[in-house]
Structure formats: C-alpha cells, structure tokens
Amino acid sequence: NYRCRSAFKLLEIDSKHHILHPGHHVIDCGAAPGAWSQVAVEKVNSLGRDSAARAGFVVGVDLLNITPLDGAVFLSNSDITDSDTQRKIISVLPSGRADVILSDMAPNATGIRDLDHQRLVNMCLSLLELSQRVLLPGGTFLCKVWDGSEISLVRDRLRQRFQDVRTVKPKASRMESAEIYLLAKMHKQQKH
Ligand code: SAM
C-alpha cells in the first residue's frame, strides 16, 4: 500500500526509463508523505530483502514531517535549499554521494501561473547545485516542473551536465496538466 497515488508516477517513469536499481543510493526531495520513498526502498533493495542483490540506501527530505519508513532515513522539517540540510544529507549518505536524485517538490501554489512556474524553476536550479556536489558520475536526476517559459532554461542547464536529458509525462500525471518531469541521465564527470 502506497501512502499517496504519486507512487504510480514514479513506478511508470521507472518502468519505462529504468532509473532505480538495487544498490543505488537515492535522495528523495520533497518526500512527504513518503510514497516515492516507498518505491525507492523496494527498487534499490535498501532493506536487503533480496540477499542476492546489492542493498541500496534512501534518504528523504521534506519541509513537513514524514512518518518513518523502514529502509529510509528521513530528514523532516527541513528545507532542501538550505545549506545545513544539504550538509546533513551528505553526512547521512554512506559514501557522501548519490546515484539518483529524485524531486517531486513543489512550492505552495499561489495560483499565479507565471510566479508558481518561476518558483519551481528556481527550486530545480537549486537542486542542480546540490547535484553538482553529491551526484556521482553516471548518476540520474529526475525533477518535477510546471510547464512554462523557463523550462528550456532548466533543460539547457541540465544538458551542460548530463548526457541524456528528456521530458517525461507519466499517464498517471495527466490530471495535473501543467506538470511534467525532466529526466537527466548520465551525469558528466566534473572538470576540475
Ligand atoms: N513524492 C511525494 C510522495 O510520493 O509521497 C509527494 C511530494 S508532494 C507533491 C511535494 C512536497 O514537496 C511537499 O510535501 C512539500 O512540503 C515539499 N517541499 C516543497 N518545498 C520544499 C523544500 N524547499 N524543501 C523540502 N521539501 C519541500
């Protein structure tokens, strides 16, 4: 039983694009109530249920309280854009790095479409900064955006840092018409 129907969006994206694998270390941004984390726990084998496969790790972060879940570490009442939160994420990750960053985050909508779009774009850009610090080469970044004029900006930024960037719209998300996901795979090795 999933905590929220949003689980089906991630399941659908994963079954098509194969982003979560046993052994992966995952950051779930905007994790409350925890449905995406439930999916991640299963897919990365963080409980070690499949003893033949590698065991992964899931850390979820949200401004709200997140009810505990076996197989995940949650940072509740935490703003992902805050540098203290980012430090904490890095400290709980077993190697300080992640294979996958998921974000289903959304700011509270004001109803002013351009403003809401802009705020979510800013969140995505801030996550991209985090990804530069923690995402392993070859890693994957999936984030929700609301359609609007600045999507191409986010996509361009992603293309500088990932080899494969695409827009995905799961069927389970068709009711929320403005909502799409940007999926970026193959994080490039950082040049120093
Ligand atoms: N994927 C979740 C699930 O399947 O259970 C649902 C996520 S819900 C659509 C979006 C979440 O993003 C909200 O719980 C909200 O509190 C969170 N959020 C928004 N801004 C945030 C921020 N700056 N830092 C952390 N979480 C944030």
Short mmCIF file of C-alpha atoms and ligand atoms in Angstrom, two decimals:
data_model
loop_
_atom_site.label_atom_id
_atom_site.label_comp_id
_atom_site.label_asym_id
_atom_site.label_seq_id
_atom_site.Cartn_x
_atom_site.Cartn_y
_atom_site.Cartn_z
CA ASN A 1 0.00 0.00 0.00
CA TYR A 2 1.41 3.32 -1.04
CA ARG A 3 0.99 6.44 1.04
CA CYS A 4 -0.01 8.51 -1.96
CA ARG A 5 -1.08 7.97 -5.57
CA SER A 6 2.02 9.81 -6.73
CA ALA A 7 3.81 6.45 -6.33
CA PHE A 8 2.32 5.41 -9.67
CA LYS A 9 4.02 8.27 -11.47
CA LEU A 10 7.43 7.15 -10.28
CA LEU A 11 6.64 3.48 -10.99
CA GLU A 12 5.59 4.42 -14.51
CA ILE A 13 8.67 6.55 -15.16
CA ASP A 14 10.92 3.86 -13.71
CA SER A 15 9.41 1.02 -15.70
CA LYS A 16 10.00 2.95 -18.89
CA HIS A 17 13.34 4.61 -18.14
CA HIS A 18 14.97 2.24 -15.62
CA ILE A 19 16.34 4.77 -13.17
CA LEU A 20 16.30 2.83 -9.85
CA HIS A 21 18.41 -0.30 -9.38
CA PRO A 22 19.45 -2.48 -6.41
CA GLY A 23 22.39 -0.91 -4.61
CA HIS A 24 21.62 2.65 -5.63
CA HIS A 25 21.87 5.46 -3.12
CA VAL A 26 18.92 7.82 -3.58
CA ILE A 27 17.96 11.30 -2.37
CA ASP A 28 14.18 11.89 -2.44
CA CYS A 29 13.48 15.64 -2.31
CA GLY A 30 10.04 16.73 -1.14
CA ALA A 31 9.43 13.22 0.13
CA ALA A 32 6.27 13.65 2.29
CA PRO A 33 4.09 11.70 2.75
CA GLY A 34 6.63 9.13 1.51
CA ALA A 35 5.21 7.25 -1.47
CA TRP A 36 8.18 7.86 -3.77
CA SER A 37 10.48 6.76 -0.95
CA GLN A 38 8.42 3.55 -0.62
CA VAL A 39 9.01 2.86 -4.32
CA ALA A 40 12.71 3.70 -3.98
CA VAL A 41 13.13 1.40 -0.94
CA GLU A 42 11.71 -1.50 -2.98
CA LYS A 43 13.66 -0.79 -6.15
CA VAL A 44 17.08 -0.19 -4.60
CA ASN A 45 16.72 -3.05 -2.10
CA SER A 46 17.56 -0.82 0.85
CA LEU A 47 16.05 -3.35 3.28
CA GLY A 48 18.25 -6.08 1.82
CA ARG A 49 15.21 -8.29 1.16
CA ASP A 50 16.87 -9.63 -1.96
CA SER A 51 20.00 -11.12 -0.47
CA ALA A 52 21.41 -11.89 -3.91
CA ALA A 53 21.40 -8.21 -4.88
CA ARG A 54 23.27 -5.22 -3.53
CA ALA A 55 21.49 -3.23 -0.83
CA GLY A 56 20.85 0.44 -1.55
CA PHE A 57 20.12 3.49 0.56
CA VAL A 58 17.30 6.07 0.58
CA VAL A 59 17.26 9.48 2.25
CA GLY A 60 14.09 11.59 2.04
CA VAL A 61 13.78 15.29 2.86
CA ASP A 62 10.73 17.47 3.36
CA LEU A 63 9.60 20.75 4.91
CA LEU A 64 6.83 18.70 6.50
CA ASN A 65 7.01 15.83 8.91
CA ILE A 66 7.46 12.45 7.20
CA THR A 67 6.20 9.35 9.00
CA PRO A 68 9.08 6.88 9.46
CA LEU A 69 9.51 4.14 6.87
CA ASP A 70 11.62 1.00 7.13
CA GLY A 71 14.51 1.21 4.74
CA ALA A 72 14.63 5.01 4.51
CA VAL A 73 16.24 7.79 6.53
CA PHE A 74 14.08 10.89 6.68
CA LEU A 75 15.01 14.49 7.37
CA SER A 76 11.70 16.09 8.31
CA ASN A 77 11.05 19.80 8.78
CA SER A 78 13.99 20.52 6.52
CA ASP A 79 14.30 22.85 3.56
CA ILE A 80 16.29 21.22 0.78
CA THR A 81 17.56 24.60 -0.44
CA ASP A 82 19.13 25.24 2.97
CA SER A 83 22.88 24.59 3.18
CA ASP A 84 22.55 22.97 6.64
CA THR A 85 20.07 20.46 5.19
CA GLN A 86 22.42 19.75 2.30
CA ARG A 87 25.28 19.14 4.71
CA LYS A 88 23.07 16.74 6.67
CA ILE A 89 22.11 14.84 3.53
CA ILE A 90 25.76 14.41 2.63
CA SER A 91 26.57 13.23 6.16
CA VAL A 92 23.89 10.52 6.19
CA LEU A 93 24.74 9.18 2.73
CA PRO A 94 27.05 6.17 3.27
CA SER A 95 29.66 7.47 0.82
CA GLY A 96 28.59 11.10 0.86
CA ARG A 97 27.47 10.69 -2.77
CA ALA A 98 24.28 9.57 -4.51
CA ASP A 99 23.42 7.67 -7.69
CA VAL A 100 19.98 9.22 -8.08
CA ILE A 101 18.30 12.49 -7.06
CA LEU A 102 14.51 12.47 -7.25
CA SER A 103 12.39 15.57 -6.79
CA ASP A 104 8.63 15.70 -6.72
CA MET A 105 8.85 19.02 -4.85
CA ALA A 106 6.51 21.85 -5.46
CA PRO A 107 6.14 25.17 -3.69
CA ASN A 108 2.69 26.04 -2.37
CA ALA A 109 0.91 27.27 -5.47
CA THR A 110 -0.22 30.90 -5.41
CA GLY A 111 -2.45 30.36 -8.44
CA ILE A 112 -0.45 32.95 -10.35
CA ARG A 113 0.83 30.68 -13.04
CA ASP A 114 3.98 32.56 -14.04
CA LEU A 115 5.00 33.11 -10.44
CA ASP A 116 4.46 29.46 -9.49
CA HIS A 117 6.39 28.37 -12.57
CA GLN A 118 9.27 30.71 -11.69
CA ARG A 119 9.45 29.47 -8.10
CA LEU A 120 9.55 25.83 -9.15
CA VAL A 121 12.19 26.59 -11.77
CA ASN A 122 14.30 28.21 -9.04
CA MET A 123 13.91 25.08 -6.90
CA CYS A 124 15.09 22.90 -9.79
CA LEU A 125 18.11 25.14 -10.32
CA SER A 126 18.95 24.92 -6.64
CA LEU A 127 18.72 21.13 -6.82
CA LEU A 128 21.07 21.21 -9.75
CA GLU A 129 23.62 22.91 -7.49
CA LEU A 130 23.16 20.12 -4.96
CA SER A 131 23.58 17.56 -7.71
CA GLN A 132 26.95 19.07 -8.62
CA ARG A 133 28.11 18.34 -5.09
CA VAL A 134 26.65 14.90 -4.45
CA LEU A 135 25.67 13.14 -7.66
CA LEU A 136 28.12 10.51 -8.90
CA PRO A 137 29.32 10.50 -12.50
CA GLY A 138 26.77 8.49 -14.48
CA GLY A 139 24.06 9.45 -11.98
CA THR A 140 20.42 10.34 -12.62
CA PHE A 141 18.35 13.43 -11.81
CA LEU A 142 14.55 13.49 -12.04
CA CYS A 143 12.59 16.61 -11.15
CA LYS A 144 9.07 17.92 -11.45
CA VAL A 145 8.43 21.23 -13.17
CA TRP A 146 5.35 23.14 -14.14
CA ASP A 147 5.29 23.92 -17.80
CA GLY A 148 6.15 27.49 -18.69
CA SER A 149 8.57 29.79 -20.42
CA GLU A 150 11.67 28.89 -18.39
CA ILE A 151 11.61 25.14 -18.87
CA SER A 152 14.06 25.43 -21.71
CA LEU A 153 16.48 27.24 -19.38
CA VAL A 154 16.42 24.33 -16.93
CA ARG A 155 16.75 21.85 -19.78
CA ASP A 156 19.77 23.73 -21.17
CA ARG A 157 21.45 23.73 -17.78
CA LEU A 158 20.80 20.01 -17.44
CA ARG A 159 22.26 19.37 -20.90
CA GLN A 160 25.52 21.00 -19.81
CA ARG A 161 25.83 18.49 -17.01
CA PHE A 162 24.12 15.34 -18.25
CA GLN A 163 24.49 13.39 -21.46
CA ASP A 164 20.85 12.44 -21.83
CA VAL A 165 18.05 14.89 -20.97
CA ARG A 166 14.41 14.31 -21.76
CA THR A 167 10.96 15.48 -20.78
CA VAL A 168 8.60 12.83 -19.43
CA LYS A 169 4.90 13.00 -18.75
CA PRO A 170 3.59 9.90 -16.98
CA LYS A 171 -0.01 8.92 -17.74
CA ALA A 172 -0.66 8.94 -14.00
CA SER A 173 0.09 12.66 -14.11
CA ARG A 174 -2.28 13.62 -16.89
CA MET A 175 -4.82 15.13 -14.50
CA GLU A 176 -2.26 17.67 -13.38
CA SER A 177 -1.98 19.21 -16.79
CA ALA A 178 0.86 21.69 -16.21
CA GLU A 179 3.06 19.12 -14.53
CA ILE A 180 5.93 17.46 -16.35
CA TYR A 181 9.16 15.80 -15.27
CA LEU A 182 12.66 16.44 -16.52
CA LEU A 183 14.77 13.31 -16.57
CA ALA A 184 18.53 13.72 -16.87
CA LYS A 185 20.74 10.65 -17.11
CA MET A 186 24.49 10.09 -17.27
CA HIS A 187 25.79 12.87 -15.07
CA LYS A 188 29.03 14.04 -16.60
CA GLN A 189 32.33 13.72 -14.82
CA GLN A 190 33.17 17.10 -13.30
CA LYS A 191 36.04 19.00 -14.82
CA HIS A 192 38.38 20.49 -12.24
N1 SAM B 1 6.63 12.41 -3.84
C1 SAM B 1 5.85 12.56 -2.61
C2 SAM B 1 5.20 11.22 -2.32
O1 SAM B 1 5.14 10.42 -3.26
O2 SAM B 1 4.78 10.97 -1.20
C3 SAM B 1 4.85 13.69 -2.73
C4 SAM B 1 5.54 15.04 -2.75
S1 SAM B 1 4.48 16.45 -2.65
C5 SAM B 1 3.80 16.53 -4.26
C6 SAM B 1 5.61 17.81 -2.66
C7 SAM B 1 6.37 18.01 -1.36
O3 SAM B 1 7.44 18.93 -1.56
C8 SAM B 1 5.51 18.59 -0.23
O4 SAM B 1 5.41 17.65 0.82
C9 SAM B 1 6.30 19.83 0.21
O5 SAM B 1 6.31 20.02 1.61
C10 SAM B 1 7.69 19.53 -0.31
N2 SAM B 1 8.56 20.70 -0.45
C11 SAM B 1 8.27 21.86 -1.08
N3 SAM B 1 9.29 22.71 -0.98
C12 SAM B 1 10.28 22.07 -0.29
C13 SAM B 1 11.59 22.43 0.14
N4 SAM B 1 12.11 23.64 -0.14
N5 SAM B 1 12.32 21.54 0.84
C14 SAM B 1 11.81 20.31 1.11
N6 SAM B 1 10.58 19.91 0.73
C15 SAM B 1 9.81 20.77 0.04
#
